XYZ file of C-alpha atoms in Angstrom:
240
model
C -39.774 -0.344 -33.306
C -36.871 -1.163 -31.337
C -36.851 0.020 -27.899
C -33.547 0.292 -25.838
C -34.150 -1.867 -23.564
C -34.293 -4.667 -26.351
C -31.458 -3.645 -27.904
C -28.662 -6.011 -27.447
C -25.967 -3.758 -29.038
C -27.334 -1.046 -26.781
C -26.007 -3.213 -23.472
C -22.936 -3.999 -25.312
C -22.108 -0.174 -25.848
C -23.392 0.367 -22.354
C -21.013 -2.016 -20.982
C -17.994 -0.588 -22.615
C -19.221 2.831 -21.689
C -19.189 1.886 -18.100
C -15.593 0.290 -18.626
C -14.255 3.407 -19.654
C -15.981 5.643 -17.193
C -14.279 3.379 -14.631
C -10.515 3.294 -16.270
C -10.616 7.441 -16.415
C -10.474 7.563 -12.722
C -7.103 6.813 -13.179
C -6.090 9.591 -14.744
C -4.878 11.278 -11.594
C -2.477 8.601 -10.957
C -1.842 8.536 -14.645
C -0.560 11.767 -14.841
C 1.630 11.812 -11.398
C 3.469 8.757 -13.076
C 2.099 6.697 -10.028
C 0.028 3.931 -12.757
C 0.892 3.376 -16.208
C -1.161 1.991 -18.871
C 1.085 0.156 -20.706
C 4.404 -1.094 -20.758
C 5.151 0.526 -24.398
C 5.687 4.386 -24.148
C 3.445 5.583 -26.971
C 0.410 3.531 -25.984
C 0.772 5.247 -22.498
C 1.137 8.717 -24.067
C -2.163 7.937 -25.748
C -3.860 6.280 -23.226
C -6.476 9.160 -21.891
C -7.337 9.737 -25.815
C -8.012 6.258 -26.264
C -10.342 5.741 -23.748
C -12.283 9.100 -24.365
C -12.246 8.498 -27.813
C -13.722 4.935 -27.173
C -16.474 6.489 -24.487
C -17.500 8.910 -27.240
C -17.843 6.069 -29.930
C -19.765 4.220 -27.180
C -22.359 7.050 -26.294
C -22.862 7.553 -30.120
C -23.860 4.155 -30.274
C -26.047 4.226 -27.090
C -28.326 6.932 -28.936
C -28.520 5.360 -32.601
C -28.885 1.714 -31.973
C -32.457 2.238 -30.625
C -33.590 4.502 -33.149
C -35.288 3.829 -36.487
C -34.309 5.596 -39.503
C -37.709 6.224 -40.842
C -39.317 7.569 -37.621
C -36.325 9.057 -35.571
C -36.105 13.205 -35.644
C -33.757 14.278 -37.967
C -31.805 16.346 -34.966
C -31.134 13.270 -33.071
C -29.731 11.374 -36.136
C -27.546 14.688 -36.898
C -26.360 14.657 -33.560
C -25.794 11.019 -33.664
C -23.890 11.259 -37.078
C -21.879 14.353 -35.698
C -20.725 12.516 -32.810
C -19.388 9.644 -34.669
C -17.271 11.982 -36.960
C -16.062 13.626 -34.164
C -15.142 10.229 -32.700
C -13.492 9.015 -35.689
C -11.390 12.151 -35.405
C -10.216 11.584 -32.130
C -8.932 8.275 -32.840
C -7.021 9.387 -35.868
C -5.089 11.509 -33.458
C -3.917 9.164 -31.337
C -0.619 8.343 -32.984
C -0.282 11.539 -33.084
C -0.277 12.228 -29.524
C 1.625 8.577 -28.982
C 4.365 10.079 -31.334
C 4.484 14.016 -31.936
C 6.050 15.988 -29.552
C 4.211 18.952 -30.692
C 1.189 17.502 -28.882
C 3.405 16.678 -25.411
C 0.823 19.088 -23.409
C -1.529 16.245 -23.424
C 0.450 13.588 -21.876
C 2.208 14.179 -18.610
C 5.657 15.319 -17.752
C 7.367 11.766 -17.397
C 6.109 10.970 -21.075
C 7.156 13.858 -22.790
C 9.940 14.564 -25.257
C 13.434 14.587 -23.200
C 11.888 12.381 -20.527
C 13.822 9.645 -19.454
C 12.980 6.654 -21.338
C 10.827 3.837 -19.937
C 12.862 0.882 -19.554
C 11.536 -2.718 -19.427
C 13.096 -5.236 -16.869
C 14.133 -8.171 -18.645
C 12.256 -11.482 -17.915
C 13.459 -13.659 -14.802
C 13.862 -17.299 -15.385
C 11.068 -19.431 -13.492
C 12.445 -21.294 -10.669
C 12.909 -20.121 -6.805
C 12.129 -16.707 -5.802
C 15.325 -14.196 -6.407
C 16.636 -12.021 -3.965
C 14.814 -8.591 -4.274
C 16.554 -5.888 -6.193
C 16.695 -3.461 -3.565
C 17.969 -0.224 -3.427
C 20.947 1.008 -0.601
C 19.325 1.207 2.425
C 19.435 5.293 3.778
C 21.284 5.807 7.456
C 18.432 6.611 9.828
C 15.541 6.576 8.167
C 12.922 4.226 9.779
C 10.644 3.018 6.876
C 8.886 0.083 5.783
C 9.820 -1.035 2.045
C 7.196 -3.237 -0.021
C 8.452 -5.060 -2.622
C 7.078 -7.145 -5.346
C 8.955 -9.535 -7.407
C 8.737 -9.963 -10.567
C 8.703 -13.658 -10.709
C 4.836 -15.041 -11.371
C 2.392 -14.035 -14.343
C -0.501 -13.735 -11.930
C -1.617 -10.053 -11.852
C 1.232 -9.278 -13.686
C -0.775 -5.869 -15.265
C -2.742 -5.269 -11.661
C -1.744 -3.350 -8.922
C -2.057 -4.115 -5.126
C -3.026 -1.136 -2.998
C -0.934 -1.498 0.293
C -2.264 -0.461 3.934
C -0.386 0.189 7.006
C -2.793 0.388 9.849
C -5.845 0.222 8.089
C -4.623 3.297 5.846
C -3.993 3.372 1.969
C -0.622 4.303 1.954
C -0.050 3.307 -1.934
C 0.179 0.795 -4.884
C 2.855 -1.454 -5.592
C 2.822 -2.927 -9.379
C 4.489 -5.884 -10.718
C 8.249 -5.991 -10.122
C 7.690 -2.204 -8.176
C 9.190 -1.229 -4.901
C 7.569 1.243 -2.771
C 8.944 2.512 0.786
C 6.696 4.213 3.359
C 8.676 6.226 5.854
C 6.754 5.600 9.198
C 7.639 6.074 13.072
C 8.988 3.076 15.141
C 7.089 0.361 16.576
C 4.544 -2.369 16.034
C 2.586 -1.314 12.757
C -0.002 -3.991 10.810
C 0.263 -3.956 7.146
C -1.944 -5.268 4.421
C -1.983 -5.673 0.862
C -5.330 -5.560 -1.310
C -6.636 -6.217 -4.941
C -10.393 -5.558 -5.627
C -12.277 -7.696 -2.912
C -9.324 -9.789 -2.204
C -6.625 -9.555 0.310
C -3.705 -10.961 2.494
C -3.676 -11.699 5.821
C -2.738 -8.782 8.255
C 0.868 -8.818 8.740
C 2.697 -7.420 11.987
C 6.020 -6.205 12.008
C 8.136 -4.010 14.338
C 9.897 -1.335 12.700
C 13.294 -0.030 14.978
C 14.504 3.319 15.200
C 16.720 4.238 11.851
C 15.795 0.788 10.315
C 14.238 0.086 7.146
C 12.127 -3.907 7.218
C 11.544 -5.052 3.820
C 7.910 -6.838 3.301
C 7.766 -8.999 0.391
C 4.224 -9.030 -1.676
C 3.313 -11.899 -3.663
C -0.208 -13.323 -5.206
C -1.123 -16.553 -3.822
C -2.018 -19.857 -4.645
C -5.870 -19.068 -4.836
C -7.487 -19.340 -8.698
C -10.364 -20.436 -10.663
C -13.815 -20.047 -8.832
C -12.188 -19.517 -5.832
C -10.812 -16.081 -7.018
C -14.399 -15.085 -7.483
C -15.161 -14.414 -3.939
C -13.956 -12.389 -0.958
C -10.901 -13.947 0.532
C -8.296 -13.206 2.876
C -5.553 -15.366 1.207
C -5.156 -14.197 -2.467
C -2.215 -12.349 -1.227
C 1.001 -13.272 0.586
C 2.891 -11.079 2.982
C 6.053 -11.960 4.683
C 9.164 -9.889 6.051
C 12.744 -10.222 3.890
C 15.104 -11.156 6.638
C 18.330 -11.030 3.893
């Protein structure tokens, strides 16, 4: 009889289930519009339903894979079959959530029918770093503006965490811009992703002025990216 610890399929299902649980930590940011799962609108709408469906299916497989059909309790087999049917039904609702406006209650407000369409920025040609696409400055506002140029594919689908004086203030995605209102003075800023980070950058914020900080990936790759490093990301003050 196969036991749970000797089942390769069991451990595969466990790994996928753990991945789904980690992704579910993004639910609040997804609902508030601070994080997106896909640049394709319908996929972003159906993201939560997809993750829940996969998590339920993997949970079912973890139950039934170690079982011997000849000796397993009938009630446990019935539970496994019922969960498989339920997860299949949830999978069938994925396109409905992605496209049908009647299910807008299951998606964030910014993705509901009638919300402004999601526009994808055109790809920039390779070459020298272009000037940041920054909005007009707000007179009298003291702030730090983080800009992440969309010129490199590295970490294309990952967000960088931003810190000011050791406190997390937000996340910035590929081609994105984040403005943090602060008080005048000297501030230490940093960007982080997983176990990697940037060297701290000290900036001086003048009253009524906005300092622009460029956030870019460094040249670390391969095996060097598998260990904690303080040069994986690069910060610089944009003087233009």
